[in-house]
Structures are given as C-alpha cells and as structure tokens.
XYZ file of C-alpha atoms in Angstrom:
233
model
C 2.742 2.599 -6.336
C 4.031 3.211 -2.917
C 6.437 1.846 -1.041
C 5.991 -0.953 1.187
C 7.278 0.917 4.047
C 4.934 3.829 3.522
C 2.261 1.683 3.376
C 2.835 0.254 6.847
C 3.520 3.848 8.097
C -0.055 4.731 7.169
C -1.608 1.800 8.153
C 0.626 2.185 11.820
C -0.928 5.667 12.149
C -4.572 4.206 11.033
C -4.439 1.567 14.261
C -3.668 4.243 16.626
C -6.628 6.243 15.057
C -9.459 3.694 14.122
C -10.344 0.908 15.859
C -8.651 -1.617 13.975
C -9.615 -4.754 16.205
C -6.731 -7.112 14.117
C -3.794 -5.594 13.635
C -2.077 -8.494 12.115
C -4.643 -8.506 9.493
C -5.129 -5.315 9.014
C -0.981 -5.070 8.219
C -1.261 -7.625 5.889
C -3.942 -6.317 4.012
C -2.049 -3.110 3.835
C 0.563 -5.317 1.836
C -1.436 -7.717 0.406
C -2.373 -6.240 -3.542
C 1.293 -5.874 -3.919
C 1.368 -9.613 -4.324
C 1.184 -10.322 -7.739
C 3.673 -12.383 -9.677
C 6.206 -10.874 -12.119
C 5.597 -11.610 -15.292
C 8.166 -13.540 -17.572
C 8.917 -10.356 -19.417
C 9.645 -8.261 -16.193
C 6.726 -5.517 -18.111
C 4.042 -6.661 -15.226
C 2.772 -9.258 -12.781
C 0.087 -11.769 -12.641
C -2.550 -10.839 -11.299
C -2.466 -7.215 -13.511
C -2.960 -4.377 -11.920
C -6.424 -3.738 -13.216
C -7.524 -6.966 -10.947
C -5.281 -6.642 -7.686
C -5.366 -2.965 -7.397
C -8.994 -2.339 -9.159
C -6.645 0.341 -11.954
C -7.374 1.285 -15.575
C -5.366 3.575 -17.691
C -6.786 6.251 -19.380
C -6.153 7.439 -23.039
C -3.464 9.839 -21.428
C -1.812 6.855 -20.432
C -2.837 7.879 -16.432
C -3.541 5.268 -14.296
C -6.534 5.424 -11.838
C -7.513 3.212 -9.037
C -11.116 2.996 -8.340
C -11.730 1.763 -4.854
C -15.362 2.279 -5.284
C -15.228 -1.137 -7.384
C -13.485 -2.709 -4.397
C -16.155 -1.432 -2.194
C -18.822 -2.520 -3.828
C -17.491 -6.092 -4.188
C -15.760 -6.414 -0.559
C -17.025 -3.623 2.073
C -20.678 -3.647 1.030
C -22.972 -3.832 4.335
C -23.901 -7.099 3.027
C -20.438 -8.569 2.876
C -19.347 -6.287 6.437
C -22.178 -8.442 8.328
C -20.666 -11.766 7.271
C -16.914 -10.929 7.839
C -15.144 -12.176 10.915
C -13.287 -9.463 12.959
C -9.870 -10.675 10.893
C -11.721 -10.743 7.935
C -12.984 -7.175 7.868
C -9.977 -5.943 9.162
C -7.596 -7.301 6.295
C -10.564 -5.825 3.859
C -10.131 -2.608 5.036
C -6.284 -2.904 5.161
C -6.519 -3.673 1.585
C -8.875 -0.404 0.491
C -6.346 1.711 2.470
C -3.572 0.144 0.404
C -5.662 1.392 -2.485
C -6.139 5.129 -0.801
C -2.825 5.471 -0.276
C -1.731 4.385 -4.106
C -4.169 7.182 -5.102
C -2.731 9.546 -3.025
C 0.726 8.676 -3.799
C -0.007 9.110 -7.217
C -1.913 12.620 -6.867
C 1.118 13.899 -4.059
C 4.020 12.699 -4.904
C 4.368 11.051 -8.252
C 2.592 13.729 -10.498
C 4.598 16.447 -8.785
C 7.843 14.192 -9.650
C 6.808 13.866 -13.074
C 6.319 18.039 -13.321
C 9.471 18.849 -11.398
C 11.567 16.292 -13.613
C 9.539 17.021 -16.674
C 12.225 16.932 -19.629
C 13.732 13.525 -18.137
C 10.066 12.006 -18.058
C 9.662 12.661 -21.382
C 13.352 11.700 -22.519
C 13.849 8.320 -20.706
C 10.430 7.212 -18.683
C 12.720 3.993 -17.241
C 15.309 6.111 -16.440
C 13.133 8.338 -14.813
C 11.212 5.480 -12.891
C 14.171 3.660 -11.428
C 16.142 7.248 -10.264
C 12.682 7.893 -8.360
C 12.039 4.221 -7.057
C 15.912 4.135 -5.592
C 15.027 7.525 -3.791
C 11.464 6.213 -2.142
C 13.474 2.647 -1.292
C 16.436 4.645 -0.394
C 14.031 6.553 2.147
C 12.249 3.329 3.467
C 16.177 1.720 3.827
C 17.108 5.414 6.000
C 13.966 4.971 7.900
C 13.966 1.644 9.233
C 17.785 2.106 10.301
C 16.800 5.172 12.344
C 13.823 3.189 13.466
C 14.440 -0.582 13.558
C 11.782 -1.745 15.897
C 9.143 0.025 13.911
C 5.980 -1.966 15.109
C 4.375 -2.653 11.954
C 6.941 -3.611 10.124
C 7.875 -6.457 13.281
C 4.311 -7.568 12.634
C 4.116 -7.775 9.297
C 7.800 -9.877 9.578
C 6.703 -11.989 12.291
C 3.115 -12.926 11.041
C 4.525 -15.917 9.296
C 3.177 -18.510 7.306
C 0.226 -16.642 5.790
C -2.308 -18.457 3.692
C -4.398 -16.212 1.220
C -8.247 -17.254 2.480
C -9.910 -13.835 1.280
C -9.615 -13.195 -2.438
C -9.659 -15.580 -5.223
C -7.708 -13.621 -7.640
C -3.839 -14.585 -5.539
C -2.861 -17.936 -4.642
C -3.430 -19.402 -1.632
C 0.345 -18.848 -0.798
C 0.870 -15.451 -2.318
C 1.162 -13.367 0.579
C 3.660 -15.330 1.964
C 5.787 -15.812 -0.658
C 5.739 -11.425 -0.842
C 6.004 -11.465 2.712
C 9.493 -13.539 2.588
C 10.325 -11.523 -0.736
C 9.769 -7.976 1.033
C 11.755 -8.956 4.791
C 14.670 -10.146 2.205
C 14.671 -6.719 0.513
C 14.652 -4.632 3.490
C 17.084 -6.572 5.319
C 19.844 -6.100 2.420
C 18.992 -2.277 2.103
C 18.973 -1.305 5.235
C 22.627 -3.067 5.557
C 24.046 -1.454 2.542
C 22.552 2.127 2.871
C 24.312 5.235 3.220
C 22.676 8.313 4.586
C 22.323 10.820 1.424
C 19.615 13.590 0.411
C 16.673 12.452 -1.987
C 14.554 14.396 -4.531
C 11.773 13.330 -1.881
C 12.849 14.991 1.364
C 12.315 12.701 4.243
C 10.172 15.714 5.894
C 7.806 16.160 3.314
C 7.237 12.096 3.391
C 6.670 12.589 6.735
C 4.000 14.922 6.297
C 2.659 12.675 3.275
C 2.512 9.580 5.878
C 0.181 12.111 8.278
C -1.653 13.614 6.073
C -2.903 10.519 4.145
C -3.359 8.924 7.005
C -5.839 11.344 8.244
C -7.753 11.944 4.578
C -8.006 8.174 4.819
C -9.451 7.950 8.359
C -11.729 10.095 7.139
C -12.676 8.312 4.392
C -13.120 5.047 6.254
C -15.172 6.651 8.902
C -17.406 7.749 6.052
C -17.738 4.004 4.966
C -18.276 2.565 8.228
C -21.406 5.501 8.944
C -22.769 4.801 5.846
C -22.640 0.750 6.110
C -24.471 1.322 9.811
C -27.149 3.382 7.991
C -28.103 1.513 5.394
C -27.898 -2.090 7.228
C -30.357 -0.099 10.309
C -32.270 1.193 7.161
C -32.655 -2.910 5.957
C-alpha cells in the first residue's frame, strides 16, 4: 500500500526511537511482505495479499490488514523467547510494514479517494495509477534531495538475502525484490522532474512522523505486554 520509500522512512525514524538491535534486518523486514510475485494476469501476486500482508476485503470492497493475526503467529512471547536478535528484529520490521499499510490506508488513501471522489468512481485504474505516479513521484523527489538516505544504503547494500523466516516466500524472494526495487529507484530518480503532487511533500512528511510515533507506541505496547506475560509463565 505504501511506498517503498515511506516504508524505510518510518522504519529510519523507528531505529532512532526503539532499540532496534539489527538494523539490517529490521530494514528488510520493513520491505519484506512486498515480495510477492506478480501474477500472470498483472491482477495480483503470489503470495496474495491475504497471506503476505495478513488482508481481507470486506463486502464494501475495503481492505483491512489485521496484524493481530501476525502477532499471534510471529511476536507471541513464546515465539519472542526463541528468536535470535536478527530474527526478532526482521519480525518486528515486518508488523511495522503492516502498521504503516494501515495507516496509509486510513491517512492518505481514503482521504484521496474522498477528495477525488467522481474519478474513483468513474475510472478506479485511472484513479490508482494518477495517485501511485504522485507517491513514486515523491519517493523519486526525495531520494534526489537526499541521496545518502541511510536506510535506503542499507537496504541496497544488504545483498544477497536468503528468505530463512517465513515459509509462505521463497527462499530467494527478498532478493529478487531487493534487485527489482534498487532498479526502480535508480531510473526514477534519473528521469524525475521537480513538480507539485496531489500529496504535498509536507504533509508526507508529517505522515512519516506521525506514524512513526503511533507505531512506536504500539510496539512498546507489545514488547510490555510480551515481558508480562512471559514473567507471569
């Protein structure tokens, strides 16, 4: 749901806030449900959505992550106690991927869909791809104003990545993504040309902050509860 960028802009501001004892893992894990391969059709990707990002869609056709399902299969106390220090740090990466899709959805996307209303409802792929170029367009501004953004140089340089944590990707899934996504960047930032977006770049700014602290909040929450209930065992 969000961009790639924006999800390594959280996750930057989540290592400077948490202490995230991996940061190579934890920046992959940021990335890592976006891996799924796209289907023949070009309508989805393989894993679905409803496996890699723990989504169903309702009968209003919204769709709604439930990261409660990933906790209770990943970030249990149980599971916590058994993880090595990369392991529990690409787990959490991966719920704040999540966190952020939900709030991306909730700030950002809905209000798109309200503002642009009579174009939703017209043409929902023409509405899609003129608000994709904007976010991509952003990331491609972004990362020419700031091209030694840290976690984006880790994420690129953490190469030859083998998938050891979840069964439902391929062993070499994140690094086939990870080549895919340093390819895609590279070309846009080349060809982009400063211009205004729907999306202002300050109000992304203040989307990157202020998910970044609703999810350190949230993970703090976790992390107390998990030390409760294992000193309660």
């Amino acid at each position: 749901m969000a961009s790639w960028m924006v999800h390594l802009r959280v996750a930057w501001q989540l290592y400077r806030q948490l202490d995230i004892e991996c940061i190579n893992e934890f920046v992959l894990g940021n990335i890592a449900p976006d891996s799924g391969v796209p289907t023949e059709d070009g309508t989805g990707f393989i894993p679905d959505a409803s496996i890699s990002h723990f989504r169903s869609i309702d009968d209003n056709g919204i769709k709604n992550i439930h990261e409660n399902l990933f906790i209770e299969q990943y970030l249990t106390p149980k599971c916590c106690s058994s993880y090595t220090k990369k392991e529990y740090s690409f787990f959490l990466g991966y719920l704040t991927h999540l966190l952020t899709d939900k709030l991306w959805a909730e700030e950002i996307v809905y209000p798109a869909k309200e503002k642009y209303n009579a174009l939703f409802f017209s043409d929902r792929d023409l509405f899609w791809r003129t608000i994709k170029k904007d976010w991509y367009d952003l990331d491609f501004m972004y990362l020419k104003s700031n091209p030694s953004f840290e976690a984006f140089r880790i994420y690129r340089e953490n190469k030859n990545i083998k998938n050891t944590y979840v069964d439902f990707f391929s062993e070499t899934a994140f690094e086939e993504r990870r080549q895919f996504i340093i390819d895609f960047y590279a070309k846009g930032v080349t060809n982009i040309v400063e211009h205004n977006t729907y999306l202002s770049r300050e109000d992304l700014d203040i989307f990157v902050t202020s998910a970044a602290s609703k999810i350190t909040d949230q993970i703090l929450a976790l992390e107390q509860n998990n030390n409760d209930e294992h000193f309660l065992s």
